[in-house]
PDB file of C-alpha atoms in Angstrom:
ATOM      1  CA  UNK A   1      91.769 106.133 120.608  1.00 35.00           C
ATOM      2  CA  UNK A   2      90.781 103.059 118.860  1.00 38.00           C
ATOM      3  CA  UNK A   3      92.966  99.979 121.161  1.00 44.00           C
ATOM      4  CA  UNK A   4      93.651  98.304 117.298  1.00 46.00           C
ATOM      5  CA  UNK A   5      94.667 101.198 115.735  1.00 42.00           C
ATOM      6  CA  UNK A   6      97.269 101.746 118.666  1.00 44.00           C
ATOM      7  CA  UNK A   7      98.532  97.878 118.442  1.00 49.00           C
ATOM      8  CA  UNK A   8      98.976  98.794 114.621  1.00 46.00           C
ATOM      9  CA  UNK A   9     100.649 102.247 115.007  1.00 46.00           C
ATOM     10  CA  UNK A  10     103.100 100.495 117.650  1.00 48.00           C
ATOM     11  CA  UNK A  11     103.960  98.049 115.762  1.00 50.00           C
ATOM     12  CA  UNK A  12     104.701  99.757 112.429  1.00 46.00           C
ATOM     13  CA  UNK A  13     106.536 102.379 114.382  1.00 45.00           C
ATOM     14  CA  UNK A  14     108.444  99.692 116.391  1.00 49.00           C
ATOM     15  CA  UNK A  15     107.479 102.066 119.690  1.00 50.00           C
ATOM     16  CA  UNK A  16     105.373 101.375 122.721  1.00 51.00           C
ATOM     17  CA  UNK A  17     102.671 104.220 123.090  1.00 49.00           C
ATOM     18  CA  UNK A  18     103.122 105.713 119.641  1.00 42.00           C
ATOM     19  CA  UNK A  19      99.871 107.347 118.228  1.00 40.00           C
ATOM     20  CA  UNK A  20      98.595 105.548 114.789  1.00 37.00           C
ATOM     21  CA  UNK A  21      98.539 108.609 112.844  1.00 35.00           C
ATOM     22  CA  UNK A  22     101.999 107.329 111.676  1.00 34.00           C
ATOM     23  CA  UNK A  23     100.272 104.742 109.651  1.00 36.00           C
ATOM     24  CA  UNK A  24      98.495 107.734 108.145  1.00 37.00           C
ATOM     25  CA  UNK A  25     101.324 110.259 107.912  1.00 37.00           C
ATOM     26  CA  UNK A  26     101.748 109.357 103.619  1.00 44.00           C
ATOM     27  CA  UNK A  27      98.919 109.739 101.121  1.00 48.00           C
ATOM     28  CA  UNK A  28      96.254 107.009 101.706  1.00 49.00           C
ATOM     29  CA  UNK A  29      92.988 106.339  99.667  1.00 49.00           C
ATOM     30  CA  UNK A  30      89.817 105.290 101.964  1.00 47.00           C
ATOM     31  CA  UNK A  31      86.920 103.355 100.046  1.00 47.00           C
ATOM     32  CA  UNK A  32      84.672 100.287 100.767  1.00 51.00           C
ATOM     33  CA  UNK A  33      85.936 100.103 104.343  1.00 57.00           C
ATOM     34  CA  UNK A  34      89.853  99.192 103.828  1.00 68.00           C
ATOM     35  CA  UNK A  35      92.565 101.506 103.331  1.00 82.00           C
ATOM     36  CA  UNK A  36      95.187 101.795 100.500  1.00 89.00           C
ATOM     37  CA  UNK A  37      98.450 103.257 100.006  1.00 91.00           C
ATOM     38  CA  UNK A  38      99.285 104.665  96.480  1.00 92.00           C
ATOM     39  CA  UNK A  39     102.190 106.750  96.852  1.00 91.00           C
ATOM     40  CA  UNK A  40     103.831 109.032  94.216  1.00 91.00           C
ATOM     41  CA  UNK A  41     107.547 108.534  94.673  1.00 92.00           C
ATOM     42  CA  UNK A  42     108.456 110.530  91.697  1.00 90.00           C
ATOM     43  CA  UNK A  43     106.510 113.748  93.145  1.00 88.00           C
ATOM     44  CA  UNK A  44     109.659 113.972  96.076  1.00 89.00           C
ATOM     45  CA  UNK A  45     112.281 112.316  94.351  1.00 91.00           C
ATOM     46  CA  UNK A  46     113.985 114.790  91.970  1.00 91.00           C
ATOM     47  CA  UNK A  47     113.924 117.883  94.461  1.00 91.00           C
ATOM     48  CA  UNK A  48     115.235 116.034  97.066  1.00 92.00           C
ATOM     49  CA  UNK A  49     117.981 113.917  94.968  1.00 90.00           C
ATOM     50  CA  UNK A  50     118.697 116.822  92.385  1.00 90.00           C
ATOM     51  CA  UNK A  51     121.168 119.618  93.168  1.00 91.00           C
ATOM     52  CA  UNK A  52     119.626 122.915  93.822  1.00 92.00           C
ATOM     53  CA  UNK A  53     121.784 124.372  91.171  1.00 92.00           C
ATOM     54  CA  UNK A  54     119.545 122.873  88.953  1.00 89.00           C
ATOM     55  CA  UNK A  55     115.934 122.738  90.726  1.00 89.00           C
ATOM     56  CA  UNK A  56     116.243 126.698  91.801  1.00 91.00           C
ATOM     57  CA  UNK A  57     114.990 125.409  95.172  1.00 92.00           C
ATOM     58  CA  UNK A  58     116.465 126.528  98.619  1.00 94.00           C
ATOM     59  CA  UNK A  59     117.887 124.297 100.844  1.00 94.00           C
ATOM     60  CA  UNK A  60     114.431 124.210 102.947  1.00 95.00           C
ATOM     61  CA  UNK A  61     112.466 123.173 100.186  1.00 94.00           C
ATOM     62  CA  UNK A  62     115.140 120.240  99.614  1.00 94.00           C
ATOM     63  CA  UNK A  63     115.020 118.824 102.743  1.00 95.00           C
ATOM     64  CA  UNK A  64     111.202 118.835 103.312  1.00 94.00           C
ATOM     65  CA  UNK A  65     111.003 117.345  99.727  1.00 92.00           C
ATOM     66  CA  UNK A  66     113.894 114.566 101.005  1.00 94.00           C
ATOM     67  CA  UNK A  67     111.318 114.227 104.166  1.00 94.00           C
ATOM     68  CA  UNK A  68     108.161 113.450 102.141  1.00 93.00           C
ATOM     69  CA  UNK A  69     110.042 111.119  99.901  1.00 93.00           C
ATOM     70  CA  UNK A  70     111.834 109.304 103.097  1.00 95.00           C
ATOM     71  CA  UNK A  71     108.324 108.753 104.551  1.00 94.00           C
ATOM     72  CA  UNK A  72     106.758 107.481 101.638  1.00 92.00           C
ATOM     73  CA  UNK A  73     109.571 105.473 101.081  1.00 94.00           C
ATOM     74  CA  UNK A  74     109.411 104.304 104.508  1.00 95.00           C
ATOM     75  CA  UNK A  75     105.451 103.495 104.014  1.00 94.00           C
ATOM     76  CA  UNK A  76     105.838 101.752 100.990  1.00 95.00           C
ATOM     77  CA  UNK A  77     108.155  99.434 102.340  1.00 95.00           C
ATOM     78  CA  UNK A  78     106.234  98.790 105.384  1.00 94.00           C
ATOM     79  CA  UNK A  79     102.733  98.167 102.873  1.00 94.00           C
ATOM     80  CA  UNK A  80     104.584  95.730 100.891  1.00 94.00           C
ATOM     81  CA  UNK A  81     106.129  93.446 103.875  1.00 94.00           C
ATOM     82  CA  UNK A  82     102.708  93.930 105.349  1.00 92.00           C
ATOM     83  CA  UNK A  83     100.494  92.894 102.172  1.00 91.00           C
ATOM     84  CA  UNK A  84      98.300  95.949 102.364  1.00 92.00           C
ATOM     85  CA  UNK A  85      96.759  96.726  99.175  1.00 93.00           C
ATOM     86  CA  UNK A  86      98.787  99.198  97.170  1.00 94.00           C
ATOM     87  CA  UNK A  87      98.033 101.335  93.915  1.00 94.00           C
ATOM     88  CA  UNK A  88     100.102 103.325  91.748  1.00 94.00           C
ATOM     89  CA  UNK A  89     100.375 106.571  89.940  1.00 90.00           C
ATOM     90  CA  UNK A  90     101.699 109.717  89.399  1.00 87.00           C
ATOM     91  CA  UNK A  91     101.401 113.134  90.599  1.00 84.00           C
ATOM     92  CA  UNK A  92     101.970 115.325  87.595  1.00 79.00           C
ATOM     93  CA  UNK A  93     100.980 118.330  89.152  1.00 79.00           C
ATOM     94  CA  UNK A  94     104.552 118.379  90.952  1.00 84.00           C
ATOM     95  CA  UNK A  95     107.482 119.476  89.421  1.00 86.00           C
ATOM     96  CA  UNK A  96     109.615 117.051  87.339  1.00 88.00           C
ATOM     97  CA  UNK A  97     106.992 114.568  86.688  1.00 88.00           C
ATOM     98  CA  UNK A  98     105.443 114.107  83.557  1.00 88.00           C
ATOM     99  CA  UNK A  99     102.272 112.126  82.023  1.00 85.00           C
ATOM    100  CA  UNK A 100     104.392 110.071  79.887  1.00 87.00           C
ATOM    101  CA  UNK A 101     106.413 108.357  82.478  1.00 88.00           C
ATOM    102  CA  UNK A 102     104.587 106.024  84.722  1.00 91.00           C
ATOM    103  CA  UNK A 103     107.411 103.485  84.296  1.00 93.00           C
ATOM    104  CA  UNK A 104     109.200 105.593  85.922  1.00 93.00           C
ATOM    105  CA  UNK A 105     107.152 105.194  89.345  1.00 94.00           C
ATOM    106  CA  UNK A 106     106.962 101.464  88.238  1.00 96.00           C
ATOM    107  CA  UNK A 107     110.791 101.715  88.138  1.00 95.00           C
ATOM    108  CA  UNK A 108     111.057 102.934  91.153  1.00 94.00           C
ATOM    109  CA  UNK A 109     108.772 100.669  93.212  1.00 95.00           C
ATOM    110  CA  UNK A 110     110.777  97.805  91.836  1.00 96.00           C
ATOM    111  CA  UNK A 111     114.503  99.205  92.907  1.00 95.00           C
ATOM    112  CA  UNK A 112     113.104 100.519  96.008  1.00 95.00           C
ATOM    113  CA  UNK A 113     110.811  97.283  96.998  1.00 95.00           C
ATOM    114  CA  UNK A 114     111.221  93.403  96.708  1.00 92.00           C
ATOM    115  CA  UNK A 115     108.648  94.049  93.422  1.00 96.00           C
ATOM    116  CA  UNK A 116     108.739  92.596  90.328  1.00 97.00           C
ATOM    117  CA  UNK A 117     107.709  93.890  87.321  1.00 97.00           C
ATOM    118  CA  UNK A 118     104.372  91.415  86.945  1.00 97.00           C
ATOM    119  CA  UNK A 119     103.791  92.688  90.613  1.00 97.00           C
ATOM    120  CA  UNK A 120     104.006  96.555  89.872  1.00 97.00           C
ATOM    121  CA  UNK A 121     101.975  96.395  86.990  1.00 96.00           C
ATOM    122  CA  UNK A 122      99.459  94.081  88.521  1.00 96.00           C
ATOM    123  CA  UNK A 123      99.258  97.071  91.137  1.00 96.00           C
ATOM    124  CA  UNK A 124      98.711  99.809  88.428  1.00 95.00           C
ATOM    125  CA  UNK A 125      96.206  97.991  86.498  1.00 95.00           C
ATOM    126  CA  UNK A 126      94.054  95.581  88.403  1.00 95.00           C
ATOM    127  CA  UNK A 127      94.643  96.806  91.748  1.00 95.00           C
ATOM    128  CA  UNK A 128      94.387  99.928  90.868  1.00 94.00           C
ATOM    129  CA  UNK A 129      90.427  99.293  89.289  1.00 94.00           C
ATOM    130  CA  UNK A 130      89.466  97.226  92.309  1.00 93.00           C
ATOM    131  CA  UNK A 131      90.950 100.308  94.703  1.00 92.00           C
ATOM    132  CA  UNK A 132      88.638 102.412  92.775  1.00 91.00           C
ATOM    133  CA  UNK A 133      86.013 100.202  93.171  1.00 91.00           C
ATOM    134  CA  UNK A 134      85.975  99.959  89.283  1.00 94.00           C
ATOM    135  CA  UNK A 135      87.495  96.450  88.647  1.00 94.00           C
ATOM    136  CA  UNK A 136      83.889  94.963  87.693  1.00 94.00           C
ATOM    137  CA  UNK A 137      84.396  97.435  84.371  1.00 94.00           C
ATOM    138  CA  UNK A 138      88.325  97.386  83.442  1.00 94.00           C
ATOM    139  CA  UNK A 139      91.970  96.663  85.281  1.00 94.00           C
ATOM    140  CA  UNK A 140      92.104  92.999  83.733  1.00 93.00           C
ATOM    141  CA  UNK A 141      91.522  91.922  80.510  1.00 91.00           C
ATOM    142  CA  UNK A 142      88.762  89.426  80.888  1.00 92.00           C
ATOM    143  CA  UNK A 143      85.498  88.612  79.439  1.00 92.00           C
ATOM    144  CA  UNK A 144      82.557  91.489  79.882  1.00 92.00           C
ATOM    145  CA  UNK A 145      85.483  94.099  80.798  1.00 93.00           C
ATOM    146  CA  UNK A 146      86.231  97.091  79.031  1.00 92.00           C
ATOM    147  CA  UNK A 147      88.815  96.814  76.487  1.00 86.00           C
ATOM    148  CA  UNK A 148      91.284  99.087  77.880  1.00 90.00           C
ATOM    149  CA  UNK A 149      94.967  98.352  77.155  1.00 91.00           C
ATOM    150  CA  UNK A 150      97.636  99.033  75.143  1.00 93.00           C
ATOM    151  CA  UNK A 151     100.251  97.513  72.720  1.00 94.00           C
ATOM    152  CA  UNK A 152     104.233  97.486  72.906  1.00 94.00           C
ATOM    153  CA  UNK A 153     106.987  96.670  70.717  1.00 94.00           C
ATOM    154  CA  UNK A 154     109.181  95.094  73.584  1.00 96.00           C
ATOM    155  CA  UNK A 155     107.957  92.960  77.119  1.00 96.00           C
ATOM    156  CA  UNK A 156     107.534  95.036  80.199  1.00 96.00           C
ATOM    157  CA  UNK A 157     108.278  91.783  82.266  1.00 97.00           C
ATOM    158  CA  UNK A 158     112.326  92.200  80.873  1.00 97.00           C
ATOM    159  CA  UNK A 159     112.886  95.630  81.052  1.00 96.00           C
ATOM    160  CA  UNK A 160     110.081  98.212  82.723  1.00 96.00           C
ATOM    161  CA  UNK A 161     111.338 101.001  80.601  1.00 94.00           C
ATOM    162  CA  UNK A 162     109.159  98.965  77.491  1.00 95.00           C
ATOM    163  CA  UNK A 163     106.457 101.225  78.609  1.00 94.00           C
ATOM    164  CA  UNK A 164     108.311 103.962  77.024  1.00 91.00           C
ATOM    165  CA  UNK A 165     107.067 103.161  73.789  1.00 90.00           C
ATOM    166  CA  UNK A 166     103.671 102.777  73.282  1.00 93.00           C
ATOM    167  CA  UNK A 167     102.920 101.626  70.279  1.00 94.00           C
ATOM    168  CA  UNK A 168      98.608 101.125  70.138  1.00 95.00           C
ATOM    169  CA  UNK A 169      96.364 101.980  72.419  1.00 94.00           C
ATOM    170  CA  UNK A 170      92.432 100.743  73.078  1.00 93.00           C
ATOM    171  CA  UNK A 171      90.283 102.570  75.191  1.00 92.00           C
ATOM    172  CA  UNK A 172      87.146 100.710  75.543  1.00 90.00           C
ATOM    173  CA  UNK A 173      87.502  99.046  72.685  1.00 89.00           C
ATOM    174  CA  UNK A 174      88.463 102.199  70.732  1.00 92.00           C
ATOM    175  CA  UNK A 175      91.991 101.417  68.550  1.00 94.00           C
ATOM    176  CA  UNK A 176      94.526 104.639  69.319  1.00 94.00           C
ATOM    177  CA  UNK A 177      97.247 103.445  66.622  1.00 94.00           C
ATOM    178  CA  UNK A 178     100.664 105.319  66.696  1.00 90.00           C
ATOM    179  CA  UNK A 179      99.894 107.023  69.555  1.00 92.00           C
ATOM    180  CA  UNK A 180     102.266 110.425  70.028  1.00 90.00           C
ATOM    181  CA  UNK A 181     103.860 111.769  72.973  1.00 89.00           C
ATOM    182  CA  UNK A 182     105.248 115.576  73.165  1.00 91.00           C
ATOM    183  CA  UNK A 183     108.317 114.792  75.719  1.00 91.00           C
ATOM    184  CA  UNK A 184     110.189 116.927  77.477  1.00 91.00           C
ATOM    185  CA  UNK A 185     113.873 115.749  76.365  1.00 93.00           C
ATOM    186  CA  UNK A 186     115.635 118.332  79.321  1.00 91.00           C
ATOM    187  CA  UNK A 187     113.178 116.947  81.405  1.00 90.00           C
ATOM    188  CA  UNK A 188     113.839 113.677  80.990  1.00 91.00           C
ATOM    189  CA  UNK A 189     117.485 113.786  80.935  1.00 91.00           C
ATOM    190  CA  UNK A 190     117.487 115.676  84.280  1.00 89.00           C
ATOM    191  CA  UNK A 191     115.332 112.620  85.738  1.00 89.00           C
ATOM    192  CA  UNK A 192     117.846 110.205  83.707  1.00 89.00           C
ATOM    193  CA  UNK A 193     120.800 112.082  85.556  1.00 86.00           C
ATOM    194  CA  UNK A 194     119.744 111.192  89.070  1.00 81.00           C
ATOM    195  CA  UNK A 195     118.474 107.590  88.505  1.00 75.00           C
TER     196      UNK A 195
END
């Protein structure tokens, strides 16, 4: 195996001989020739925080989903101190996650992370684009970039929840105005319960 990728596994593992797969053990994006982490901490969260009484999932299912999240958690961390490129999203195919709530995952970066909110949404626009390989088009607003953004009644950079309540949004230059939402209100008072 490759003698840098064993210095690097070793040292993120903190153990002499350990195999670098464990810097590849959570979800990593490959492009351009670098590597980027963009985990979905909300996808493990709820089932493994959640009682079962109100998930319907067995004990098993719990403590695999309390694994994932752990090593995520773990990998995050580890990305951050480490200043490796990091992206953000969602995974609304899991249960418990919807496509309304990405401040939720922004949320959660910042209690689980030193991250501020400028730094977590730098990391879902901009560093998003450039992980994508997109960043020339949109990510930033900036002069010959799409104009992809949107509009809220309150500052992000206060209170992260402000992305709650979209109020416009432009997609390439295209004006959504009162953009609606169909929420899931038991949804989102089970994920208010264990936050």
């Amino acid at each position: 195996m490759n003698k840098d990728l064993n210095e690097i596994g070793e040292k993120w593992s903190g153990e002499q001989g350990k195999p670098a797969s464990i810097i590849m053990s959570f979800p990593c994006f490959f492009i351009s020739g670098y590597t980027a982490l963009i985990p979905t901490l909300q996808a493990g969260y709820p089932i493994a925080k959640l009682d079962t009484s109100l998930t319907k999932v067995n004990e098993m299912v719990k403590e695999n989903s309390r694994l994932v999240y752990d090593s995520m958690l773990k990998g995050l961390r580890q990305a951050v101190e480490h200043e490796i490129k990091i992206g953000i999203g969602t995974d609304a195919a899991m249960s418990y996650v919807t496509h309304y709530d990405i401040w939720r995952e922004l949320d959660h970066f910042m209690r689980q992370t030193k991250l501020n909110a400028g730094q977590v949404i730098e990391r879902v626009t901009q560093s998003n684009a450039e992980i994508l390989g997109i960043d020339h088009l949109t990510g930033s607003i900036d002069t010959g970039k799409q104009a992809d953004l949107i509009v809220l009644e309150h500052n992000p950079l206060d209170n992260i929840k402000a992305l709650l309540n979209v109020a416009m949004v432009m997609v390439r230059g295209n004006l959504i105005q009162t953009p609606s939402v169909t929420r899931i209100q038991e949804v989102d008072e089970l994920l208010d319960s264990v936050w």
